[in-house]
XYZ file of C-alpha atoms in Angstrom:
201
model
C 96.300 96.941 -141.196
C 93.908 96.350 -143.526
C 89.633 97.295 -143.028
C 87.276 95.384 -144.235
C 84.018 96.612 -143.356
C 81.210 94.404 -142.358
C 77.684 95.470 -144.002
C 75.136 94.223 -141.761
C 72.431 96.116 -143.602
C 72.385 96.544 -147.870
C 71.870 100.242 -147.627
C 74.947 101.571 -145.528
C 77.328 103.578 -146.256
C 80.782 102.130 -147.190
C 83.877 103.883 -145.457
C 86.242 105.457 -148.257
C 88.909 103.631 -146.567
C 88.025 100.032 -146.264
C 89.703 97.738 -148.061
C 86.747 95.289 -148.430
C 83.352 94.950 -148.320
C 81.683 92.349 -146.362
C 77.758 91.007 -146.693
C 75.819 88.060 -146.574
C 75.424 86.150 -150.287
C 71.669 86.483 -149.761
C 71.909 90.243 -149.939
C 73.867 91.222 -153.005
C 70.737 91.252 -154.940
C 69.774 93.770 -152.538
C 72.879 96.544 -153.278
C 72.677 99.085 -155.586
C 74.268 98.880 -158.941
C 77.742 100.242 -158.503
C 78.050 98.464 -155.200
C 77.757 95.258 -156.489
C 80.252 96.336 -159.080
C 82.876 97.692 -156.645
C 85.942 95.003 -156.886
C 86.377 96.100 -152.636
C 82.882 93.313 -152.128
C 83.175 90.052 -150.637
C 80.452 87.670 -149.977
C 79.748 85.930 -147.344
C 78.089 82.082 -147.418
C 77.699 79.313 -144.460
C 79.188 76.522 -144.127
C 77.379 73.079 -145.769
C 75.182 72.041 -142.326
C 73.935 75.514 -142.948
C 70.337 75.347 -144.741
C 71.027 78.674 -146.844
C 75.122 76.637 -147.492
C 74.047 76.634 -151.292
C 71.528 78.733 -151.789
C 74.333 81.553 -151.245
C 77.159 79.831 -152.586
C 74.731 80.405 -155.889
C 74.112 84.135 -155.383
C 77.842 85.000 -153.949
C 78.721 83.759 -157.953
C 76.418 86.402 -158.873
C 79.175 88.974 -158.742
C 82.420 86.542 -159.928
C 83.961 87.172 -156.616
C 87.410 86.934 -156.195
C 86.946 85.945 -152.382
C 84.131 84.557 -150.352
C 84.458 84.621 -146.160
C 83.180 81.253 -144.837
C 81.098 81.241 -141.491
C 80.482 78.548 -138.999
C 83.196 76.810 -139.591
C 84.375 73.623 -137.523
C 87.215 73.126 -139.134
C 89.124 71.871 -142.340
C 87.394 69.833 -143.792
C 83.996 73.072 -144.084
C 87.446 74.384 -146.435
C 87.506 71.687 -148.222
C 83.690 70.929 -149.020
C 83.989 75.126 -150.214
C 86.674 74.665 -152.275
C 85.354 71.484 -154.360
C 81.918 73.529 -155.027
C 84.175 76.421 -155.972
C 86.177 74.607 -158.433
C 82.426 72.848 -160.072
C 81.226 76.683 -160.523
C 84.734 77.706 -162.015
C 84.688 75.069 -164.504
C 81.132 75.755 -165.219
C 80.996 79.629 -165.923
C 84.522 78.974 -167.418
C 86.436 80.775 -164.542
C 90.436 79.927 -164.527
C 91.156 76.723 -161.817
C 90.981 78.351 -158.289
C 90.593 81.899 -159.347
C 88.631 82.015 -156.064
C 89.655 82.014 -152.657
C 88.148 81.739 -149.503
C 88.919 83.444 -146.057
C 87.931 81.027 -143.336
C 86.082 82.514 -140.220
C 86.903 81.118 -136.911
C 85.922 80.809 -133.340
C 82.635 80.880 -133.417
C 82.140 77.068 -132.857
C 83.822 75.161 -130.550
C 84.561 72.318 -133.319
C 86.339 75.226 -135.147
C 88.439 76.298 -132.303
C 89.818 72.471 -131.182
C 90.481 72.441 -134.699
C 92.968 75.375 -134.851
C 95.469 73.171 -132.599
C 95.684 69.710 -134.964
C 97.647 69.767 -137.882
C 96.298 70.992 -141.141
C 96.067 69.373 -144.446
C 97.405 72.115 -147.551
C 94.523 74.447 -148.455
C 95.687 76.147 -151.921
C 92.206 78.424 -151.891
C 92.804 79.592 -148.219
C 93.758 83.432 -148.399
C 93.196 84.326 -144.500
C 91.747 83.709 -141.467
C 89.052 85.978 -139.561
C 88.522 85.185 -135.629
C 84.888 85.978 -134.536
C 83.716 85.174 -130.870
C 80.949 86.298 -130.711
C 78.498 83.021 -131.131
C 80.900 81.037 -129.190
C 81.183 83.070 -126.522
C 77.057 83.974 -126.044
C 77.321 80.533 -125.785
C 80.018 80.154 -122.991
C 78.790 82.838 -121.292
C 75.002 83.779 -121.720
C 76.244 87.152 -122.783
C 79.084 89.079 -125.044
C 81.139 89.304 -123.398
C 82.689 93.397 -124.183
C 86.445 93.375 -124.052
C 88.948 90.338 -124.508
C 90.148 90.574 -121.123
C 87.107 89.689 -120.030
C 86.468 86.203 -122.444
C 86.566 83.050 -120.872
C 90.322 80.917 -121.301
C 88.882 79.169 -123.997
C 87.895 81.481 -126.364
C 91.390 84.300 -125.228
C 93.065 80.798 -126.080
C 91.028 80.389 -129.950
C 92.243 84.446 -130.767
C 95.835 83.339 -129.662
C 95.771 80.050 -131.902
C 93.899 81.670 -134.995
C 97.231 84.236 -135.521
C 99.433 81.738 -134.587
C 98.149 79.124 -137.372
C 97.524 81.967 -139.446
C 101.399 82.859 -138.814
C 102.645 79.086 -139.451
C 100.319 78.574 -143.275
C 101.286 82.295 -144.006
C 98.065 83.759 -144.154
C 96.609 86.807 -142.840
C 94.538 86.951 -140.199
C 91.447 89.654 -138.720
C 90.206 90.591 -136.164
C 86.002 90.978 -135.323
C 85.720 94.166 -133.528
C 83.501 94.064 -131.258
C 83.663 96.371 -127.928
C 82.628 99.134 -127.872
C 85.725 101.209 -128.079
C 87.162 100.473 -132.185
C 90.150 102.179 -131.698
C 91.070 100.547 -128.816
C 89.966 97.033 -129.902
C 92.329 98.221 -132.671
C 95.242 98.843 -131.073
C 94.330 95.517 -129.135
C 94.492 93.549 -132.532
C 97.679 95.359 -134.228
C 98.882 94.847 -131.089
C 98.236 91.374 -130.814
C 99.682 89.898 -133.858
C 96.231 90.645 -136.279
C 96.890 92.102 -139.875
C 93.612 93.364 -139.874
C 90.573 94.034 -138.701
C 87.265 92.939 -139.119
C 84.284 97.058 -138.566
C 81.048 95.102 -138.408
C 78.854 98.376 -139.391
């Protein structure tokens, strides 16, 4: 399984075996030159309705990313909106059209869960799906349930729908490991059909 490491603080050390390094685009300027140049680095930006969406996207462009993580996704229109904005920035920088891929985060909004069960248009930039239950989990029950077995039924359904949607459109899916027992959580992600996992540090 692929390991995507999520840096919650720019100063944290990166495991050598990480396949990708995820970090908020607004934190890129604080990274060391060697980490900014690391080809594994993937900046994370917010969906269009977030105040930092445009600023974050401009910050992400400073490292000429091959992929961008889209957080706060409510459905495919958010992916299409980001795709259109990437096309403009690729043209401005004279980069190849369509060269920047998108990995979209689903599960952290009720709208994103609903969108997993309806037909999707073709999304040529979409390179993967991340299932993250933290925001919606807390919203539904007031706290973060530690294991999927303790999650509300809507979240367990959303997790399964993310795997099925990724399988249907042939893109990898990643599970954010929220359990304190990361080894067991990784085993469950692999058992359930995820292509990899996101390890928050």
